[in-house]
C-alpha cells in the first residue's frame, strides 16, 4: 500500500475521532475549519440547517471543504469510484439525504434505481474545473446547507462566501439551481430534480431570479481562486479518477458495441417478419442481449461493484432495450423511409450509461 494511502487512512481515523468528540458537524478533512457558522441543527422536514454564529459581512469566508467523493453523472463510473473509498467515507456518503424512488408503485417490474445515484442527484455539486467540466463532487458539510432561491451564501468550487451581510442567528442558505428564471420555473425544476416544493420567501412572493441575483451567488472569483489548494486527499482522488476513467472508457466502448449489435439485428429485414409478429421472439432477443451485458460487466468488474448494483443496472437497460424492440414492432414505414433510418432514430434516444 502506498504511503499516500496510509496517510489518507490516518486522516479518515482522525476525522472519525473528531466527529465523535464534537457535537457539531463543523469539522473538515484536511482543510480549513468552518468559519462563522453555528452548529448544524437537525430540523423536522428540512434535514440539517446551518445558522450564523455571529454577524457576517459580505464576502466573508463561510466554508472551505475538500470533496468526500469526486465523480460524474454515470452510475457505473460513480459505483467504481465509491468502491475505492474507505468504509468510513462510504458510510458518511450513504447516510446523506437520498431522492425518493420514482419507480411506479404498482409496477410488477423490480426497482431499477441505484441508491448511490439517488444520493448523488440530491447532494452533488457541479465541478467548475476547466479540466473536468462534466464532473461533480459530494461534500459532507456543503450539502447540509438548505436551499433558498436567492441565498445569502454564494459558492465557486467549494468555497462558500457571504453573498450579503448576514445577521447573527440567521439561517445560511445556498441555491441548488442558480439560474435566471421565474418562481414557477424554479419550483417546477426543484420538485422534479430534488423532490421538494420550494417554500422560500422569494417563491412565496413569486419573485423572479434576475441576472444580478445570479451574479451575486458567484461573487469575488479572484479571491476564491486564491483559496484553491490540492491536499493529499484531493491528489489521491484525482489519481483514482484517472484509473476509473480509463476503465469506464473501455467499458463504455464494449457496451456501445453490444448496442450496435442489437441495432443490426433489428435492422435485418429477415428478422422483422418474426420480431413484428411474435412478442416472445422480441422478449427473448432482449433477454439475450441483457445477459451478454451482464457477463461483460461481471467479467470486467475491476473495482468490485456490488452485484445488487449490477442487477439494477441491467434491469434498467432491459426496459430500454425492450422499449426499442416494441417501438420497432409497432412502427410502419412511411413512403421513402428505410428501416435503417428508423432504427437509427430510435437508438439515438437510448441512454446507455
Tab-separated table of C-alpha atoms in Angstrom:
chain	number	residue	atom	x	y	z
A	1	UNK	CA	0.000	0.000	0.000
A	2	UNK	CA	1.367	3.422	-0.947
A	3	UNK	CA	2.445	5.916	1.704
A	4	UNK	CA	-0.254	8.312	0.472
A	5	UNK	CA	-2.922	5.656	1.055
A	6	UNK	CA	-1.720	5.148	4.645
A	7	UNK	CA	-1.869	8.906	5.130
A	8	UNK	CA	-5.443	9.017	3.807
A	9	UNK	CA	-6.448	6.206	6.177
A	10	UNK	CA	-4.916	8.106	9.090
A	11	UNK	CA	-6.857	11.214	8.063
A	12	UNK	CA	-10.055	9.162	7.977
A	13	UNK	CA	-9.396	7.911	11.513
A	14	UNK	CA	-8.627	11.402	12.795
A	15	UNK	CA	-11.784	12.722	11.189
A	16	UNK	CA	-13.888	9.952	12.747
A	17	UNK	CA	-12.470	10.731	16.196
A	18	UNK	CA	-13.140	14.447	15.711
A	19	UNK	CA	-16.750	13.750	14.763
A	20	UNK	CA	-17.254	11.594	17.869
A	21	UNK	CA	-15.712	14.216	20.165
A	22	UNK	CA	-17.695	17.223	18.945
A	23	UNK	CA	-21.410	17.970	18.911
A	24	UNK	CA	-21.010	19.854	15.656
A	25	UNK	CA	-20.638	18.608	12.115
A	26	UNK	CA	-18.234	21.502	11.593
A	27	UNK	CA	-15.014	19.506	11.174
A	28	UNK	CA	-13.231	19.171	7.847
A	29	UNK	CA	-10.530	16.937	6.487
A	30	UNK	CA	-7.960	18.114	5.666
A	31	UNK	CA	-8.855	21.767	5.099
A	32	UNK	CA	-9.713	24.947	6.937
A	33	UNK	CA	-12.315	24.740	9.688
A	34	UNK	CA	-15.813	26.029	9.091
A	35	UNK	CA	-15.817	29.770	9.703
A	36	UNK	CA	-18.597	31.835	11.257
A	37	UNK	CA	-21.107	29.008	11.186
A	38	UNK	CA	-23.313	27.996	14.092
A	39	UNK	CA	-23.703	24.329	14.904
A	40	UNK	CA	-25.628	22.460	12.212
A	41	UNK	CA	-29.035	21.623	13.665
A	42	UNK	CA	-31.415	18.869	12.578
A	43	UNK	CA	-34.843	20.199	11.671
A	44	UNK	CA	-38.059	18.193	11.073
A	45	UNK	CA	-38.814	18.163	7.359
A	46	UNK	CA	-35.741	20.231	6.479
A	47	UNK	CA	-32.836	17.929	7.247
A	48	UNK	CA	-29.859	19.725	8.779
A	49	UNK	CA	-29.838	23.527	8.875
A	50	UNK	CA	-26.866	25.879	9.288
A	51	UNK	CA	-27.065	29.169	11.193
A	52	UNK	CA	-24.690	32.116	11.539
A	53	UNK	CA	-22.760	32.179	14.808
A	54	UNK	CA	-22.494	35.975	14.646
A	55	UNK	CA	-22.918	38.778	12.127
A	56	UNK	CA	-21.148	38.047	8.822
A	57	UNK	CA	-20.025	40.693	6.345
A	58	UNK	CA	-20.492	40.438	2.595
A	59	UNK	CA	-17.652	38.417	1.013
A	60	UNK	CA	-16.554	36.700	4.244
A	61	UNK	CA	-15.478	33.056	4.001
A	62	UNK	CA	-18.052	30.696	5.492
A	63	UNK	CA	-16.871	27.262	4.381
A	64	UNK	CA	-13.872	25.699	2.645
A	65	UNK	CA	-14.150	21.939	2.212
A	66	UNK	CA	-12.390	19.197	0.257
A	67	UNK	CA	-14.678	16.733	-1.562
A	68	UNK	CA	-15.515	13.401	0.029
A	69	UNK	CA	-16.072	11.915	-3.404
A	70	UNK	CA	-15.487	13.082	-6.960
A	71	UNK	CA	-17.414	11.539	-9.825
A	72	UNK	CA	-19.791	12.149	-12.712
A	73	UNK	CA	-23.430	11.578	-13.619
A	74	UNK	CA	-22.805	7.974	-14.719
A	75	UNK	CA	-23.875	5.041	-12.472
A	76	UNK	CA	-21.062	2.631	-13.345
A	77	UNK	CA	-18.404	5.338	-13.064
A	78	UNK	CA	-19.655	6.504	-9.665
A	79	UNK	CA	-20.081	2.974	-8.318
A	80	UNK	CA	-16.486	2.159	-9.275
A	81	UNK	CA	-15.260	5.318	-7.522
A	82	UNK	CA	-17.404	4.535	-4.462
A	83	UNK	CA	-15.919	1.030	-4.245
A	84	UNK	CA	-12.411	2.525	-3.866
A	85	UNK	CA	-13.353	4.665	-0.839
A	86	UNK	CA	-12.624	3.737	2.761
A	87	UNK	CA	-15.552	2.208	4.663
A	88	UNK	CA	-15.982	5.241	6.907
A	89	UNK	CA	-16.160	7.530	3.877
A	90	UNK	CA	-18.703	5.206	2.253
A	91	UNK	CA	-20.761	5.312	5.449
A	92	UNK	CA	-20.714	9.119	5.510
A	93	UNK	CA	-21.948	9.297	1.917
A	94	UNK	CA	-24.567	6.567	2.394
A	95	UNK	CA	-26.016	8.487	5.360
A	96	UNK	CA	-26.773	11.588	3.266
A	97	UNK	CA	-30.265	12.518	2.097
A	98	UNK	CA	-31.487	10.493	-0.883
A	99	UNK	CA	-34.025	11.415	-3.552
A	100	UNK	CA	-37.267	9.443	-3.477
A	101	UNK	CA	-37.736	6.471	-5.775
A	102	UNK	CA	-39.620	7.369	-8.953
A	103	UNK	CA	-40.428	3.794	-9.994
A	104	UNK	CA	-44.206	3.161	-10.346
A	105	UNK	CA	-45.528	1.858	-7.020
A	106	UNK	CA	-47.876	-0.580	-8.742
A	107	UNK	CA	-45.314	-1.827	-11.243
A	108	UNK	CA	-44.616	-5.550	-11.350
A	109	UNK	CA	-41.070	-4.899	-12.564
A	110	UNK	CA	-38.256	-4.577	-9.991
A	111	UNK	CA	-36.961	-1.167	-8.917
A	112	UNK	CA	-34.214	-0.067	-11.284
A	113	UNK	CA	-32.953	2.984	-9.385
A	114	UNK	CA	-29.446	2.709	-7.949
A	115	UNK	CA	-29.225	4.008	-4.327
A	116	UNK	CA	-25.890	5.796	-4.808
A	117	UNK	CA	-27.234	7.756	-7.789
A	118	UNK	CA	-30.256	8.916	-5.768
A	119	UNK	CA	-27.838	10.244	-3.135
A	120	UNK	CA	-25.638	11.725	-5.867
A	121	UNK	CA	-28.515	13.542	-7.562
A	122	UNK	CA	-29.636	15.027	-4.246
A	123	UNK	CA	-26.252	16.144	-2.894
A	124	UNK	CA	-23.601	16.596	-5.598
A	125	UNK	CA	-22.230	19.947	-6.718
A	126	UNK	CA	-21.202	20.524	-10.319
A	127	UNK	CA	-17.459	20.913	-10.847
A	128	UNK	CA	-16.200	24.247	-12.115
A	129	UNK	CA	-12.804	22.837	-13.059
A	130	UNK	CA	-11.791	23.584	-16.647
A	131	UNK	CA	-10.039	20.203	-16.804
A	132	UNK	CA	-13.188	18.331	-15.746
A	133	UNK	CA	-16.212	20.370	-16.872
A	134	UNK	CA	-18.630	17.426	-16.644
A	135	UNK	CA	-17.540	16.259	-13.197
A	136	UNK	CA	-19.237	16.781	-9.866
A	137	UNK	CA	-18.442	16.208	-6.199
A	138	UNK	CA	-20.067	15.362	-2.879
A	139	UNK	CA	-19.165	17.387	0.205
A	140	UNK	CA	-20.499	16.252	3.577
A	141	UNK	CA	-20.838	19.758	5.014
A	142	UNK	CA	-21.727	21.817	1.954
A	143	UNK	CA	-24.660	19.535	1.118
A	144	UNK	CA	-26.208	20.265	4.535
A	145	UNK	CA	-26.924	23.889	3.669
A	146	UNK	CA	-30.609	24.319	2.843
A	147	UNK	CA	-31.894	25.806	-0.402
A	148	UNK	CA	-33.243	29.308	-0.967
A	149	UNK	CA	-33.861	30.740	-4.427
A	150	UNK	CA	-31.906	33.928	-3.649
A	151	UNK	CA	-29.492	32.677	-0.947
A	152	UNK	CA	-27.233	34.573	1.433
A	153	UNK	CA	-24.253	32.292	0.678
A	154	UNK	CA	-22.535	32.075	-2.721
A	155	UNK	CA	-20.059	29.476	-3.948
A	156	UNK	CA	-17.444	28.779	-6.588
A	157	UNK	CA	-15.575	25.452	-6.434
A	158	UNK	CA	-16.489	24.675	-2.809
A	159	UNK	CA	-15.615	27.904	-1.091
A	160	UNK	CA	-18.736	29.473	0.414
A	161	UNK	CA	-18.735	33.243	0.823
A	162	UNK	CA	-21.382	35.538	2.259
A	163	UNK	CA	-23.396	36.891	-0.686
A	164	UNK	CA	-24.731	39.708	1.514
A	165	UNK	CA	-24.471	40.875	5.110
A	166	UNK	CA	-25.883	38.170	7.398
A	167	UNK	CA	-27.282	38.674	10.893
A	168	UNK	CA	-26.399	36.504	13.878
A	169	UNK	CA	-28.786	33.559	14.173
A	170	UNK	CA	-29.916	33.782	10.541
A	171	UNK	CA	-30.078	30.513	8.624
A	172	UNK	CA	-27.354	30.134	5.998
A	173	UNK	CA	-28.697	29.042	2.612
A	174	UNK	CA	-27.387	28.199	-0.847
A	175	UNK	CA	-29.148	27.804	-4.195
A	176	UNK	CA	-29.402	24.306	-5.691
A	177	UNK	CA	-30.132	25.788	-9.102
A	178	UNK	CA	-28.704	29.315	-9.538
A	179	UNK	CA	-30.364	30.259	-12.813
A	180	UNK	CA	-32.298	33.250	-14.079
A	181	UNK	CA	-35.961	32.158	-14.120
A	182	UNK	CA	-39.454	32.781	-12.779
A	183	UNK	CA	-40.769	31.423	-9.476
A	184	UNK	CA	-42.953	28.846	-11.253
A	185	UNK	CA	-39.998	27.639	-13.357
A	186	UNK	CA	-37.818	27.292	-10.248
A	187	UNK	CA	-40.444	25.392	-8.317
A	188	UNK	CA	-41.079	23.001	-11.194
A	189	UNK	CA	-37.354	22.273	-11.607
A	190	UNK	CA	-36.668	21.828	-7.884
A	191	UNK	CA	-39.619	19.488	-7.429
A	192	UNK	CA	-38.605	17.413	-10.459
A	193	UNK	CA	-34.881	17.137	-9.620
A	194	UNK	CA	-34.796	17.337	-5.807
A	195	UNK	CA	-38.294	16.198	-4.861
A	196	UNK	CA	-39.416	19.217	-2.815
A	197	UNK	CA	-41.660	22.219	-3.403
A	198	UNK	CA	-39.709	25.353	-2.549
A	199	UNK	CA	-41.446	27.487	0.059
A	200	UNK	CA	-38.786	30.172	0.484
A	201	UNK	CA	-39.950	33.765	0.806
A	202	UNK	CA	-38.914	34.512	-2.779
A	203	UNK	CA	-41.124	31.748	-4.185
A	204	UNK	CA	-43.988	32.676	-1.862
A	205	UNK	CA	-43.853	36.244	-3.190
A	206	UNK	CA	-43.455	34.993	-6.809
A	207	UNK	CA	-40.148	36.862	-7.184
A	208	UNK	CA	-38.191	36.124	-10.362
A	209	UNK	CA	-34.437	35.462	-10.064
A	210	UNK	CA	-32.655	38.131	-12.115
A	211	UNK	CA	-29.237	38.156	-13.761
A	212	UNK	CA	-27.863	40.344	-10.962
A	213	UNK	CA	-29.195	37.882	-8.360
A	214	UNK	CA	-27.293	35.060	-10.059
A	215	UNK	CA	-24.131	37.168	-10.264
A	216	UNK	CA	-24.221	37.739	-6.501
A	217	UNK	CA	-24.226	33.966	-5.954
A	218	UNK	CA	-20.820	33.744	-7.685
A	219	UNK	CA	-19.018	36.617	-6.025
A	220	UNK	CA	-15.354	37.520	-5.809
A	221	UNK	CA	-13.909	34.844	-8.132
A	222	UNK	CA	-10.361	36.203	-7.758
A	223	UNK	CA	-10.406	35.764	-4.007
A	224	UNK	CA	-11.841	32.257	-4.327
A	225	UNK	CA	-9.127	31.195	-6.749
A	226	UNK	CA	-6.516	32.130	-4.147
A	227	UNK	CA	-8.182	29.708	-1.729
A	228	UNK	CA	-7.852	26.703	-4.029
A	229	UNK	CA	-5.395	24.083	-2.903
A	230	UNK	CA	-4.608	20.457	-3.618
A	231	UNK	CA	-4.383	18.384	-0.440
A	232	UNK	CA	-3.043	14.831	-0.396
A	233	UNK	CA	-6.638	13.599	-0.393
A	234	UNK	CA	-7.597	15.602	-3.474
A	235	UNK	CA	-4.469	14.493	-5.339
A	236	UNK	CA	-5.130	10.843	-4.468
A	237	UNK	CA	-8.745	11.193	-5.591
A	238	UNK	CA	-7.516	12.595	-8.876
A	239	UNK	CA	-5.327	9.527	-9.457
A	240	UNK	CA	-8.263	7.230	-8.709
A	241	UNK	CA	-10.444	9.245	-11.102
A	242	UNK	CA	-7.933	8.686	-13.883
A	243	UNK	CA	-7.796	4.924	-13.260
A	244	UNK	CA	-11.572	4.585	-13.114
A	245	UNK	CA	-11.896	6.870	-16.125
A	246	UNK	CA	-9.706	4.580	-18.229
A	247	UNK	CA	-11.746	1.564	-17.115
A	248	UNK	CA	-15.059	3.311	-17.784
A	249	UNK	CA	-13.966	4.445	-21.253
A	250	UNK	CA	-13.123	0.876	-22.224
A	251	UNK	CA	-16.323	-0.472	-20.676
A	252	UNK	CA	-18.450	2.130	-22.462
A	253	UNK	CA	-16.996	1.128	-25.823
A	254	UNK	CA	-17.871	-2.514	-25.173
A	255	UNK	CA	-21.411	-1.625	-24.085
A	256	UNK	CA	-21.951	0.528	-27.145
A	257	UNK	CA	-20.675	-2.334	-29.295
A	258	UNK	CA	-23.431	-4.503	-27.807
A	259	UNK	CA	-25.963	-1.799	-28.580
A	260	UNK	CA	-24.813	-1.658	-32.187
A	261	UNK	CA	-25.052	-5.440	-32.428
A	262	UNK	CA	-28.626	-5.225	-31.148
A	263	UNK	CA	-29.374	-2.462	-33.661
A	264	UNK	CA	-28.023	-4.552	-36.544
A	265	UNK	CA	-30.252	-7.483	-35.594
A	266	UNK	CA	-33.305	-5.244	-35.509
A	267	UNK	CA	-32.355	-3.767	-38.859
A	268	UNK	CA	-32.009	-7.142	-40.554
A	269	UNK	CA	-35.141	-7.366	-42.680
A	270	UNK	CA	-35.162	-11.134	-42.498
A	271	UNK	CA	-35.862	-10.892	-38.750
A	272	UNK	CA	-38.700	-8.402	-38.919
A	273	UNK	CA	-41.296	-10.934	-40.005
A	274	UNK	CA	-40.610	-12.839	-36.778
A	275	UNK	CA	-39.989	-9.855	-34.497
A	276	UNK	CA	-43.041	-7.908	-35.623
A	277	UNK	CA	-45.364	-10.853	-35.345
A	278	UNK	CA	-44.093	-12.595	-32.209
A	279	UNK	CA	-43.623	-10.720	-28.919
A	280	UNK	CA	-41.985	-13.825	-27.450
A	281	UNK	CA	-39.192	-13.601	-30.021
A	282	UNK	CA	-38.680	-9.918	-29.208
A	283	UNK	CA	-38.585	-10.670	-25.485
A	284	UNK	CA	-36.013	-13.430	-25.928
A	285	UNK	CA	-33.892	-11.170	-28.125
A	286	UNK	CA	-33.852	-8.534	-25.377
A	287	UNK	CA	-33.051	-11.045	-22.628
A	288	UNK	CA	-30.170	-12.488	-24.647
A	289	UNK	CA	-28.568	-9.074	-25.015
A	290	UNK	CA	-29.073	-8.148	-21.366
A	291	UNK	CA	-27.428	-11.436	-20.377
A	292	UNK	CA	-24.494	-10.565	-22.633
A	293	UNK	CA	-24.253	-7.195	-20.924
A	294	UNK	CA	-24.289	-8.876	-17.512
A	295	UNK	CA	-21.496	-11.271	-18.460
A	296	UNK	CA	-19.477	-8.352	-19.792
A	297	UNK	CA	-19.893	-6.280	-16.616
A	298	UNK	CA	-19.091	-9.144	-14.265
A	299	UNK	CA	-16.048	-10.252	-16.260
A	300	UNK	CA	-14.636	-6.704	-16.223
A	301	UNK	CA	-15.661	-5.659	-12.701
A	302	UNK	CA	-12.177	-4.430	-11.819
A	303	UNK	CA	-13.273	-2.237	-8.887
A	304	UNK	CA	-15.704	-4.598	-7.170
A	305	UNK	CA	-19.071	-3.016	-7.965
A	306	UNK	CA	-21.700	-4.805	-5.852
A	307	UNK	CA	-23.868	-7.468	-7.508
A	308	UNK	CA	-27.084	-5.714	-6.437
A	309	UNK	CA	-25.985	-2.591	-8.298
A	310	UNK	CA	-25.203	-4.605	-11.433
A	311	UNK	CA	-28.659	-6.235	-11.276
A	312	UNK	CA	-30.404	-2.852	-11.054
A	313	UNK	CA	-28.276	-1.502	-13.882
A	314	UNK	CA	-29.206	-4.476	-16.066
A	315	UNK	CA	-32.899	-4.223	-15.151
A	316	UNK	CA	-32.945	-0.580	-16.202
A	317	UNK	CA	-31.312	-1.339	-19.542
A	318	UNK	CA	-33.609	-4.294	-20.126
A	319	UNK	CA	-36.503	-1.819	-20.030
A	320	UNK	CA	-34.659	0.383	-22.536
A	321	UNK	CA	-33.946	-2.463	-24.966
A	322	UNK	CA	-37.496	-3.787	-24.654
A	323	UNK	CA	-38.883	-0.325	-25.373
A	324	UNK	CA	-36.795	-0.080	-28.541
A	325	UNK	CA	-37.903	-3.511	-29.772
A	326	UNK	CA	-41.566	-2.775	-29.018
A	327	UNK	CA	-41.397	0.594	-30.743
A	328	UNK	CA	-39.973	-1.088	-33.826
A	329	UNK	CA	-42.752	-3.682	-33.730
A	330	UNK	CA	-45.485	-1.020	-33.658
A	331	UNK	CA	-43.947	1.070	-36.417
A	332	UNK	CA	-44.921	1.049	-40.057
A	333	UNK	CA	-42.611	2.649	-42.607
A	334	UNK	CA	-43.707	5.780	-44.413
A	335	UNK	CA	-43.100	6.258	-48.115
A	336	UNK	CA	-39.401	6.789	-48.813
A	337	UNK	CA	-38.315	5.814	-45.279
A	338	UNK	CA	-35.874	2.982	-44.594
A	339	UNK	CA	-35.672	0.558	-41.701
A	340	UNK	CA	-32.064	1.577	-41.146
A	341	UNK	CA	-33.006	5.232	-40.730
A	342	UNK	CA	-35.883	4.414	-38.399
A	343	UNK	CA	-33.769	2.166	-36.179
A	344	UNK	CA	-31.032	4.794	-36.024
A	345	UNK	CA	-33.546	7.418	-34.897
A	346	UNK	CA	-34.949	5.162	-32.186
A	347	UNK	CA	-31.482	4.247	-30.924
A	348	UNK	CA	-30.464	7.894	-30.770
A	349	UNK	CA	-32.990	8.245	-27.933
A	350	UNK	CA	-31.420	5.449	-25.898
A	351	UNK	CA	-29.408	6.436	-22.849
A	352	UNK	CA	-26.716	3.870	-22.272
A	353	UNK	CA	-24.652	4.996	-19.288
